[in-house]
PDB file of C-alpha atoms in Angstrom:
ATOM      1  CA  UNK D  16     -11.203  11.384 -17.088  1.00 61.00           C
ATOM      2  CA  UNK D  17      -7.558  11.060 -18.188  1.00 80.00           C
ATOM      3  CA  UNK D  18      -6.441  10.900 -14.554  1.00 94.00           C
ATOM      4  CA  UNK D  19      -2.756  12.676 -13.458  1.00 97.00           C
ATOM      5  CA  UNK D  20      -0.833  13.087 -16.297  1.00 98.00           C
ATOM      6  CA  UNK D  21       3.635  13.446 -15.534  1.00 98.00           C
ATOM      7  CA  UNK D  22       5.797  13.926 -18.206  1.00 97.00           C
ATOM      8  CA  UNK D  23       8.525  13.060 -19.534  1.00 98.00           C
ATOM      9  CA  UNK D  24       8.265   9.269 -18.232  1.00 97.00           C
ATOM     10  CA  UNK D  25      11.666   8.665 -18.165  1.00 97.00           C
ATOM     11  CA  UNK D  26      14.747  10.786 -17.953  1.00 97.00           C
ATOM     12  CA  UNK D  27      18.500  10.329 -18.218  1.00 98.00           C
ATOM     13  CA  UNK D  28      20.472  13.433 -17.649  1.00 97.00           C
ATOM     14  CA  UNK D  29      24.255  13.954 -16.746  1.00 97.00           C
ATOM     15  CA  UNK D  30      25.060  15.152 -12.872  1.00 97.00           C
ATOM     16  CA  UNK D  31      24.843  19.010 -12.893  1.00 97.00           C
ATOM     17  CA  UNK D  32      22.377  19.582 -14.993  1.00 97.00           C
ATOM     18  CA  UNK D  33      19.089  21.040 -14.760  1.00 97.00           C
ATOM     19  CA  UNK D  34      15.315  18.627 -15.014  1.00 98.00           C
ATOM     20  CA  UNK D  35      12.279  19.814 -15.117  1.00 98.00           C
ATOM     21  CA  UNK D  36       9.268  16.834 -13.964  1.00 98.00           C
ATOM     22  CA  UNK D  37       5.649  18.027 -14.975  1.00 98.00           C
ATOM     23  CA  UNK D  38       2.415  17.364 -14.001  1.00 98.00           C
ATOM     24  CA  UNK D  39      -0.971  17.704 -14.907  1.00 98.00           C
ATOM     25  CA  UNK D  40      -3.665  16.978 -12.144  1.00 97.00           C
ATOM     26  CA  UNK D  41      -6.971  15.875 -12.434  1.00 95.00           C
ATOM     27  CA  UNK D  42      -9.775  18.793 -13.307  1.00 94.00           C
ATOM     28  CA  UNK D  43     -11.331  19.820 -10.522  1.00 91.00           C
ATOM     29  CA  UNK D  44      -8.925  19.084  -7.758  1.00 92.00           C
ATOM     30  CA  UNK D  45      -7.471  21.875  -5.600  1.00 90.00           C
ATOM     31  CA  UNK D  46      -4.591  19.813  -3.857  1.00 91.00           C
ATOM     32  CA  UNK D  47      -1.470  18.764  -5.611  1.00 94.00           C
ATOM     33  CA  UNK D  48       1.203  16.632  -4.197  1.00 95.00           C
ATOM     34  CA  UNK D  49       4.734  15.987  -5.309  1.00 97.00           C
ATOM     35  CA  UNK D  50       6.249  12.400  -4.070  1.00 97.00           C
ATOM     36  CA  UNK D  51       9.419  10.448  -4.346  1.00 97.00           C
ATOM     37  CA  UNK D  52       9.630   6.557  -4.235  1.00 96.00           C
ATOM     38  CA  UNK D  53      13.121   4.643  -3.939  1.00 94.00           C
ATOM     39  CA  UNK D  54      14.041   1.082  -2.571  1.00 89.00           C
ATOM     40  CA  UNK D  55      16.170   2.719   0.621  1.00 88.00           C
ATOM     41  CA  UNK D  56      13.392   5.482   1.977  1.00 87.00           C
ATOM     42  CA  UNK D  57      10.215   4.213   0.503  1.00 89.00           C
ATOM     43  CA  UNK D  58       7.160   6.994  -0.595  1.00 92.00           C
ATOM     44  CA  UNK D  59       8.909  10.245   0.434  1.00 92.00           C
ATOM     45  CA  UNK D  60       6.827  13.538   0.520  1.00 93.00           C
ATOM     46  CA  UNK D  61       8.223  16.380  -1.045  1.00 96.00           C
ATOM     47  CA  UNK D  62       5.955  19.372  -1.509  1.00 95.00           C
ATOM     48  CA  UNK D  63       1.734  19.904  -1.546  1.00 91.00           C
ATOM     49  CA  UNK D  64      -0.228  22.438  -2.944  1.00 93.00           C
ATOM     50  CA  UNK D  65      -4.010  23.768  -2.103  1.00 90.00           C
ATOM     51  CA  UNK D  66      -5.523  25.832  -4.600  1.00 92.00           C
ATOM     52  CA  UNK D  67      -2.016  26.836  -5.975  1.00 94.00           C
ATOM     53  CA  UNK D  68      -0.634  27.666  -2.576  1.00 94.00           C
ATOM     54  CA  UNK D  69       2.338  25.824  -1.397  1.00 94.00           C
ATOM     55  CA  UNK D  70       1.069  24.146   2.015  1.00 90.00           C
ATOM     56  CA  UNK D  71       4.039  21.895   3.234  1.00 90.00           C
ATOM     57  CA  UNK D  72       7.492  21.942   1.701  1.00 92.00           C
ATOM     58  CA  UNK D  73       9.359  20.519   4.646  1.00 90.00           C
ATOM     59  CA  UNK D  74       9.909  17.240   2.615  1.00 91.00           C
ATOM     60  CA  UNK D  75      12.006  19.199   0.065  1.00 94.00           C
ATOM     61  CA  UNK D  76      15.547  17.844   0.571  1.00 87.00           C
ATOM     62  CA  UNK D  77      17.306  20.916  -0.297  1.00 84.00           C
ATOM     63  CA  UNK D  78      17.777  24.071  -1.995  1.00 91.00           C
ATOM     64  CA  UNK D  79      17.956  22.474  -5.344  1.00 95.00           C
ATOM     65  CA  UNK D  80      14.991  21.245  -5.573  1.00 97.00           C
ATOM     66  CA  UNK D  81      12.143  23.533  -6.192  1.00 97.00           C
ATOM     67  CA  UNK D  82       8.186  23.139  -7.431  1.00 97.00           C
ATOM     68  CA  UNK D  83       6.158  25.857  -8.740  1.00 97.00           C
ATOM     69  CA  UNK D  84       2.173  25.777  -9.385  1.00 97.00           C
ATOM     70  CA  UNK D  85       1.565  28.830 -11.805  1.00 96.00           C
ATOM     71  CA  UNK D  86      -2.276  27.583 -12.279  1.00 95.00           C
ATOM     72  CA  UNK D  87      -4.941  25.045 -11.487  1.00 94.00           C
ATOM     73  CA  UNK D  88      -3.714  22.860 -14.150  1.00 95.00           C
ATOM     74  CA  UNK D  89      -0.095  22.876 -14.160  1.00 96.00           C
ATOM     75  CA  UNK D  90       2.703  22.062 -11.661  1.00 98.00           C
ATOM     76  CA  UNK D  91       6.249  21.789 -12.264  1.00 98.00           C
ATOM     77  CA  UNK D  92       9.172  20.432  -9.997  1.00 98.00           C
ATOM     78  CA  UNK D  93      12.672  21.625 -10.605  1.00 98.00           C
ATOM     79  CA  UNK D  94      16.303  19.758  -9.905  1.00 97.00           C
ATOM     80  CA  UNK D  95      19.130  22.127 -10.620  1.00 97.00           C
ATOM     81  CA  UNK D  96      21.729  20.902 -10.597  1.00 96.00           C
ATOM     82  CA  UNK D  97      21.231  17.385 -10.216  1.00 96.00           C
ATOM     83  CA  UNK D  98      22.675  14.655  -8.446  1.00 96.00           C
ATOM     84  CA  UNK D  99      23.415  10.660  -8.688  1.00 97.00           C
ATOM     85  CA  UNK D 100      21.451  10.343  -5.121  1.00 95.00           C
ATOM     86  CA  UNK D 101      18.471  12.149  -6.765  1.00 96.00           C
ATOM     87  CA  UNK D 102      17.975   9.239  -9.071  1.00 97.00           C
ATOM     88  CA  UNK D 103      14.644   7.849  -8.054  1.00 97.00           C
ATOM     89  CA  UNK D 104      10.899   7.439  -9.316  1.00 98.00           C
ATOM     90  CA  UNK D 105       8.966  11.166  -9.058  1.00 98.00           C
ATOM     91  CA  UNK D 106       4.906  10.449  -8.753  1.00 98.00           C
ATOM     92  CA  UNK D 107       2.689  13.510  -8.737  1.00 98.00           C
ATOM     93  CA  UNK D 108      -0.893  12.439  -6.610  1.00 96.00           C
ATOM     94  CA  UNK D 109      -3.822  15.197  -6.841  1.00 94.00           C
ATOM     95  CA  UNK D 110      -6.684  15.057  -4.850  1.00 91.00           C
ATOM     96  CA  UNK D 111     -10.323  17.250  -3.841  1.00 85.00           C
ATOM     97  CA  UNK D 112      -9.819  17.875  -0.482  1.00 72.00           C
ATOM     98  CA  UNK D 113     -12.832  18.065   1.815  1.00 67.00           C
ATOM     99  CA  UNK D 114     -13.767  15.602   4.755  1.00 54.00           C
ATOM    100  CA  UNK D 115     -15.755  13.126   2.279  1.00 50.00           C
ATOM    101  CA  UNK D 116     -13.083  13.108  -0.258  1.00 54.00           C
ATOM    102  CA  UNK D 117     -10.273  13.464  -0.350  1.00 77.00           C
ATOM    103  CA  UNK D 118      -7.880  10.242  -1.856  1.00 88.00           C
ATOM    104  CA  UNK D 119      -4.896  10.901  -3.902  1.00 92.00           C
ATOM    105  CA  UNK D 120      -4.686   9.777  -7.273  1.00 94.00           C
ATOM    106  CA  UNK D 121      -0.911   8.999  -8.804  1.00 97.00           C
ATOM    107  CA  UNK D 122       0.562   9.915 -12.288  1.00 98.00           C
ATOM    108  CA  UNK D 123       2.663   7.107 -13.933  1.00 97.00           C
ATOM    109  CA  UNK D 124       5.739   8.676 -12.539  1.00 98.00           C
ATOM    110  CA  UNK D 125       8.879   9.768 -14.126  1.00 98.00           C
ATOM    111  CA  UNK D 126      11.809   7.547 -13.675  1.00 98.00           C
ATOM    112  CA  UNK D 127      14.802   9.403 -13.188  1.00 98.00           C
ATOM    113  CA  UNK D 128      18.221   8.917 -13.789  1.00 98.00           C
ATOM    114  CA  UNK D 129      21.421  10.695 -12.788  1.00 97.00           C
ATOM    115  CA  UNK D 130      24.677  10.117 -14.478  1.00 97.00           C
TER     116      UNK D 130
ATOM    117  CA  UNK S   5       3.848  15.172  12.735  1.00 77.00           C
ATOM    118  CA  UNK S   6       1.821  11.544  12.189  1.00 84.00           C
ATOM    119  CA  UNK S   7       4.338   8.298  12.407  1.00 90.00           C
ATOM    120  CA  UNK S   8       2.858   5.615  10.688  1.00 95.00           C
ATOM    121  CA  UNK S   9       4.487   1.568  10.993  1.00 97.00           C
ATOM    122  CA  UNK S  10       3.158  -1.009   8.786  1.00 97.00           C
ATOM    123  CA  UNK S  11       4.243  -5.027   9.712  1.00 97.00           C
ATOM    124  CA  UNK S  12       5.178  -6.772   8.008  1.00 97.00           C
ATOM    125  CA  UNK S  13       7.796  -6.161   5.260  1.00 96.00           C
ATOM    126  CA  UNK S  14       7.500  -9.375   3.472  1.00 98.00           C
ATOM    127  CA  UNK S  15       4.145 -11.365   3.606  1.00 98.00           C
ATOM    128  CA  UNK S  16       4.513 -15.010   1.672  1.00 98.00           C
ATOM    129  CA  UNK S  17       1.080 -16.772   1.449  1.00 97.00           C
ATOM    130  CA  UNK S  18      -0.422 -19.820  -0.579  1.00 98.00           C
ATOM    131  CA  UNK S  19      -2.338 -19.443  -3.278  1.00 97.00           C
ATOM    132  CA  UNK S  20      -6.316 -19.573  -1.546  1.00 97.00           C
ATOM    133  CA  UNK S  21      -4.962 -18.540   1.813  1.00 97.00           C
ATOM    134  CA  UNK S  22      -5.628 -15.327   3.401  1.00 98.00           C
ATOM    135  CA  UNK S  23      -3.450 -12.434   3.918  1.00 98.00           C
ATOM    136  CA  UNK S  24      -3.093  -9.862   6.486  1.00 98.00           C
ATOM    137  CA  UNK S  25      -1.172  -6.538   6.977  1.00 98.00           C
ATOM    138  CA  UNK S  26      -1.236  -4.054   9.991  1.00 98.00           C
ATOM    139  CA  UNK S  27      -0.804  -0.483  10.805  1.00 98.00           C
ATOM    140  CA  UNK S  28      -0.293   2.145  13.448  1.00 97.00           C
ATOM    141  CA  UNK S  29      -0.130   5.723  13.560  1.00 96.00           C
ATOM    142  CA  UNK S  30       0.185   7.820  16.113  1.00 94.00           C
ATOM    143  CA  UNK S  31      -1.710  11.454  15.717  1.00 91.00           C
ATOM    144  CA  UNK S  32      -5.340  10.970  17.053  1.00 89.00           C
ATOM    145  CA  UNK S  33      -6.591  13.437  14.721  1.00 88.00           C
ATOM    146  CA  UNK S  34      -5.638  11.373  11.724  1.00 90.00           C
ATOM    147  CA  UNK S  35      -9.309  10.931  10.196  1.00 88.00           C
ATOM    148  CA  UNK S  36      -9.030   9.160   6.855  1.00 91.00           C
ATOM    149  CA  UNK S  37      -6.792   5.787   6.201  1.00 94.00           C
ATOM    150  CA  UNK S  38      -5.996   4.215   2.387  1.00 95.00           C
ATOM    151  CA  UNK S  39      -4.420   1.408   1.464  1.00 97.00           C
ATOM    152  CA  UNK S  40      -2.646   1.485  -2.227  1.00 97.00           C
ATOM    153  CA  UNK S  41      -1.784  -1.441  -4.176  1.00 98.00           C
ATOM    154  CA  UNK S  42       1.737  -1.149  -6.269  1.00 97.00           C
ATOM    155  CA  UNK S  43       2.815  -3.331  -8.956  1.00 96.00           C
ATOM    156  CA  UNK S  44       6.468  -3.500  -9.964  1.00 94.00           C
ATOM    157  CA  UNK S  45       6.685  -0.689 -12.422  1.00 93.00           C
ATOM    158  CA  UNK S  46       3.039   0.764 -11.775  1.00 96.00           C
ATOM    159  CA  UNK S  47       1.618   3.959  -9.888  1.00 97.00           C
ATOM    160  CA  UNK S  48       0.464   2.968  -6.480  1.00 97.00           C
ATOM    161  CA  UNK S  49      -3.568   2.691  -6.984  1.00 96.00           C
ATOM    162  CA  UNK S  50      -5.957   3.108  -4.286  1.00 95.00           C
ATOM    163  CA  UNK S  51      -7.997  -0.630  -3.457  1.00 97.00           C
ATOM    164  CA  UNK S  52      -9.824   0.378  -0.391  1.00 96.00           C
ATOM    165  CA  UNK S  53     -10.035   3.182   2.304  1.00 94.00           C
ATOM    166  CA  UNK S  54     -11.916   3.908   6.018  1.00 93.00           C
ATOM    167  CA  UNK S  55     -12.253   6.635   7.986  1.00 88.00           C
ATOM    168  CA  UNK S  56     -12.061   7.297  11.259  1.00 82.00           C
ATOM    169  CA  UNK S  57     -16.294   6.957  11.746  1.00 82.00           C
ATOM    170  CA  UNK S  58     -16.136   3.252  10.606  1.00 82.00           C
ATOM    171  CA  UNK S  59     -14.926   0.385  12.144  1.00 90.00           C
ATOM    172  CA  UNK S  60     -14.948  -1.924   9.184  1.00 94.00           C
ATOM    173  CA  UNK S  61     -15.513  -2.054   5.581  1.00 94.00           C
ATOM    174  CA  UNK S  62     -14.993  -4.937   3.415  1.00 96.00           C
ATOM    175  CA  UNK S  63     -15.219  -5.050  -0.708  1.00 94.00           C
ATOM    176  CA  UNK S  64     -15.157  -8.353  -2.091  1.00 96.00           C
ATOM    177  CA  UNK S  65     -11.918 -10.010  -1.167  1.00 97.00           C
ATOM    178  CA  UNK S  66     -10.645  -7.023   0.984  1.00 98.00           C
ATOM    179  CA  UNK S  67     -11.414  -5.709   4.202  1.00 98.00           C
ATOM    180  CA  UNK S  68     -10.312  -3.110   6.294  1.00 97.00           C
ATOM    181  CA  UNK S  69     -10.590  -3.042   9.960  1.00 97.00           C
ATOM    182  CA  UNK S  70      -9.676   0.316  12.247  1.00 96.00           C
ATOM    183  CA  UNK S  71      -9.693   0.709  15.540  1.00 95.00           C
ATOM    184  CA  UNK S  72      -9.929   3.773  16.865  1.00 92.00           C
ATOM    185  CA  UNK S  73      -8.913   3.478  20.642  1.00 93.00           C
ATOM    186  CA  UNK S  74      -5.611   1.349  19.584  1.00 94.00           C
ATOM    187  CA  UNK S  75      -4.685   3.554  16.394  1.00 95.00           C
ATOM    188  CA  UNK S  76      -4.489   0.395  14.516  1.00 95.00           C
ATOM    189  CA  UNK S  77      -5.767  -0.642  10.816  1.00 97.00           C
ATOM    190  CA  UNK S  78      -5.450  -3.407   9.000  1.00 98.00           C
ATOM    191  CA  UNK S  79      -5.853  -4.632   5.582  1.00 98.00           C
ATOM    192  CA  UNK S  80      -7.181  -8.266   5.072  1.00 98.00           C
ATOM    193  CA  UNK S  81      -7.026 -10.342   1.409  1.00 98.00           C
ATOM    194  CA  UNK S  82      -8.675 -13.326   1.617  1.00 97.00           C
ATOM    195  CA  UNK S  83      -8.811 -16.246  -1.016  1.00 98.00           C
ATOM    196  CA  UNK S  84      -5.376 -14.835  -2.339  1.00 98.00           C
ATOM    197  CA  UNK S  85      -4.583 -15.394  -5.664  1.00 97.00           C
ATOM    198  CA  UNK S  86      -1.384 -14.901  -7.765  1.00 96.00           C
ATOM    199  CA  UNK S  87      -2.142 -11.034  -8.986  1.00 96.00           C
ATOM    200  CA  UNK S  88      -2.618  -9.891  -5.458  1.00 98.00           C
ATOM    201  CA  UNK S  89       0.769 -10.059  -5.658  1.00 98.00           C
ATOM    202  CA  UNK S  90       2.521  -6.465  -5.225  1.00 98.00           C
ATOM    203  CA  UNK S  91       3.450  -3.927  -2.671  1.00 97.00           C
ATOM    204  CA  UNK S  92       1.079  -2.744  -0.099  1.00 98.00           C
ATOM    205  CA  UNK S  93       0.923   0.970   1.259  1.00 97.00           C
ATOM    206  CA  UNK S  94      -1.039   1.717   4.512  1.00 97.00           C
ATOM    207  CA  UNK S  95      -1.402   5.703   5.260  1.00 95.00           C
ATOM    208  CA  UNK S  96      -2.988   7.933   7.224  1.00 93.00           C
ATOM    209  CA  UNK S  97      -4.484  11.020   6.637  1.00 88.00           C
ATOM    210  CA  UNK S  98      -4.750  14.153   8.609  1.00 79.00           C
ATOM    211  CA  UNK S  99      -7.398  16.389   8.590  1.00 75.00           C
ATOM    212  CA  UNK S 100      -5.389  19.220   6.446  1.00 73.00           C
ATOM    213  CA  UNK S 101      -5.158  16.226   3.271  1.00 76.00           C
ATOM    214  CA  UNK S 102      -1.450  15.142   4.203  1.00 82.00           C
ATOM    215  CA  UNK S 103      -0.443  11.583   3.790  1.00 88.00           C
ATOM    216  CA  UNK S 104       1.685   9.967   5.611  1.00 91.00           C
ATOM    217  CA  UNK S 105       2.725   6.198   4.412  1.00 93.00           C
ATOM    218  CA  UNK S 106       3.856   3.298   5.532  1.00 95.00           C
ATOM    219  CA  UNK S 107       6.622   1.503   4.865  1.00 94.00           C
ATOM    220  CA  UNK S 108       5.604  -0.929   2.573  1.00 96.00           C
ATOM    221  CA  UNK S 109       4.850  -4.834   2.508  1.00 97.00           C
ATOM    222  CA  UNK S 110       5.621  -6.964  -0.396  1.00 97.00           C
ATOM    223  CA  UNK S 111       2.952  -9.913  -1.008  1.00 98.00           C
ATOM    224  CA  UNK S 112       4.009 -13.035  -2.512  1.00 98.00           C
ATOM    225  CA  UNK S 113       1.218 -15.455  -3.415  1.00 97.00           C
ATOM    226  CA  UNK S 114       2.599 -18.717  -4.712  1.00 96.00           C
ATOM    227  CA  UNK S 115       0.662 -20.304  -7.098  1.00 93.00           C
TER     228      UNK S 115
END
């Protein structure tokens, strides 16, 4: 099992523009879950999907954020245009969810950076 | 929605000595409760996890203790050593798969 996969690991992009942060969740799970870590506000929800369905976006700090999940396998999340306070570490947790299971596995992360 | 508090912030222990970290939450219907372990750099990484028909579960030098009635867990290291050392992450769970976290306590075990 390769576990979550996020891509790219690290990015470095210039206030105003546009990132994309992927993920890949682990086969078989039908909930994906988009998270962001920093020193000041800790592990921060942002979005979760069930079986491709956006459940809970409430943690979604504004309009310029946005995540998509076109397919079981796939999920994106979308800054445009970026700012300096988004700068932070991105983790992407998947999980099976059903009373007997249902932990979250992380992705690496993607550290990002905002000029 | 769930309010989780996690004491305390900073945990410094001897090398040998045991640790302990604790947690409340607040929704009743919370069912399922991690803990994570996160290394400077590294994903957080699930070490142990109880749910809500349990009152204790323990794998080798971790434990996890919940009670119910008080809406407390906590997570107990004993015989620290040096690469315990990391942050700790306490959530709870509600039945629809939601997390919410804690706030984090840093562990420190000096050799």
């Amino acid at each position: 099992d390769a576990g979550v996969i996020q891509s790219p690991r690290h990015e470095v992009t210039e206030m105003g523009q546009e990132v994309t942060l992927r993920c890949k969740p682990i086969s078989g799970h039908n909930s994906l879950f988009w998270y962001r870590q920093t020193m000041m506000r800790g592990l921060e929800l942002l979005i979760y999907f069930n079986n491709n369905v956006p459940i809970d976006d409430s943690g979604m700090p504004e309009d310029r954020f946005s995540a998509k999940m076109p397919n079981a396998s796939f999920s994106t999340l979308k800054i445009q245009p970026s700012e300096p306070r988004d700068s932070a570490v991105y983790f992407c947790a998947s999980s099976y969810i059903d009373p007997g299971t249902d932990t979250q596995y992380f992705g690496p992360g993607t550290r990002l950076t905002v000029l | 929605g769930e309010n989780v508090e996690q004491h305390p912030s900073t945990l410094s222990v001897q090398e040998g000595d045991s640790a302990v970290i604790k947690c409340t939450y607040s929704d009743s219907a919370s069912n399922y409760f991690p803990w994570y372990k996160q290394e400077l750099g590294k994903r957080p990484q699930l070490i142990i996890d109880i749910r809500s028909n349990v009152g204790e579960k323990k794998d080798q030098r971790i434990a996890v203790t919940l009670n119910k009635t008080a809406k407390h867990f906590s997570l107990h290291i004993t015989e620290t050593q040096p690469e315990d050392s990391a942050v700790y992450f306490c959530a709870a769970s509600s039945p629809a798969g939601k997390f919410y976290f804690g706030s984090g306590t840093k562990l420190n075990v000096k050799p």
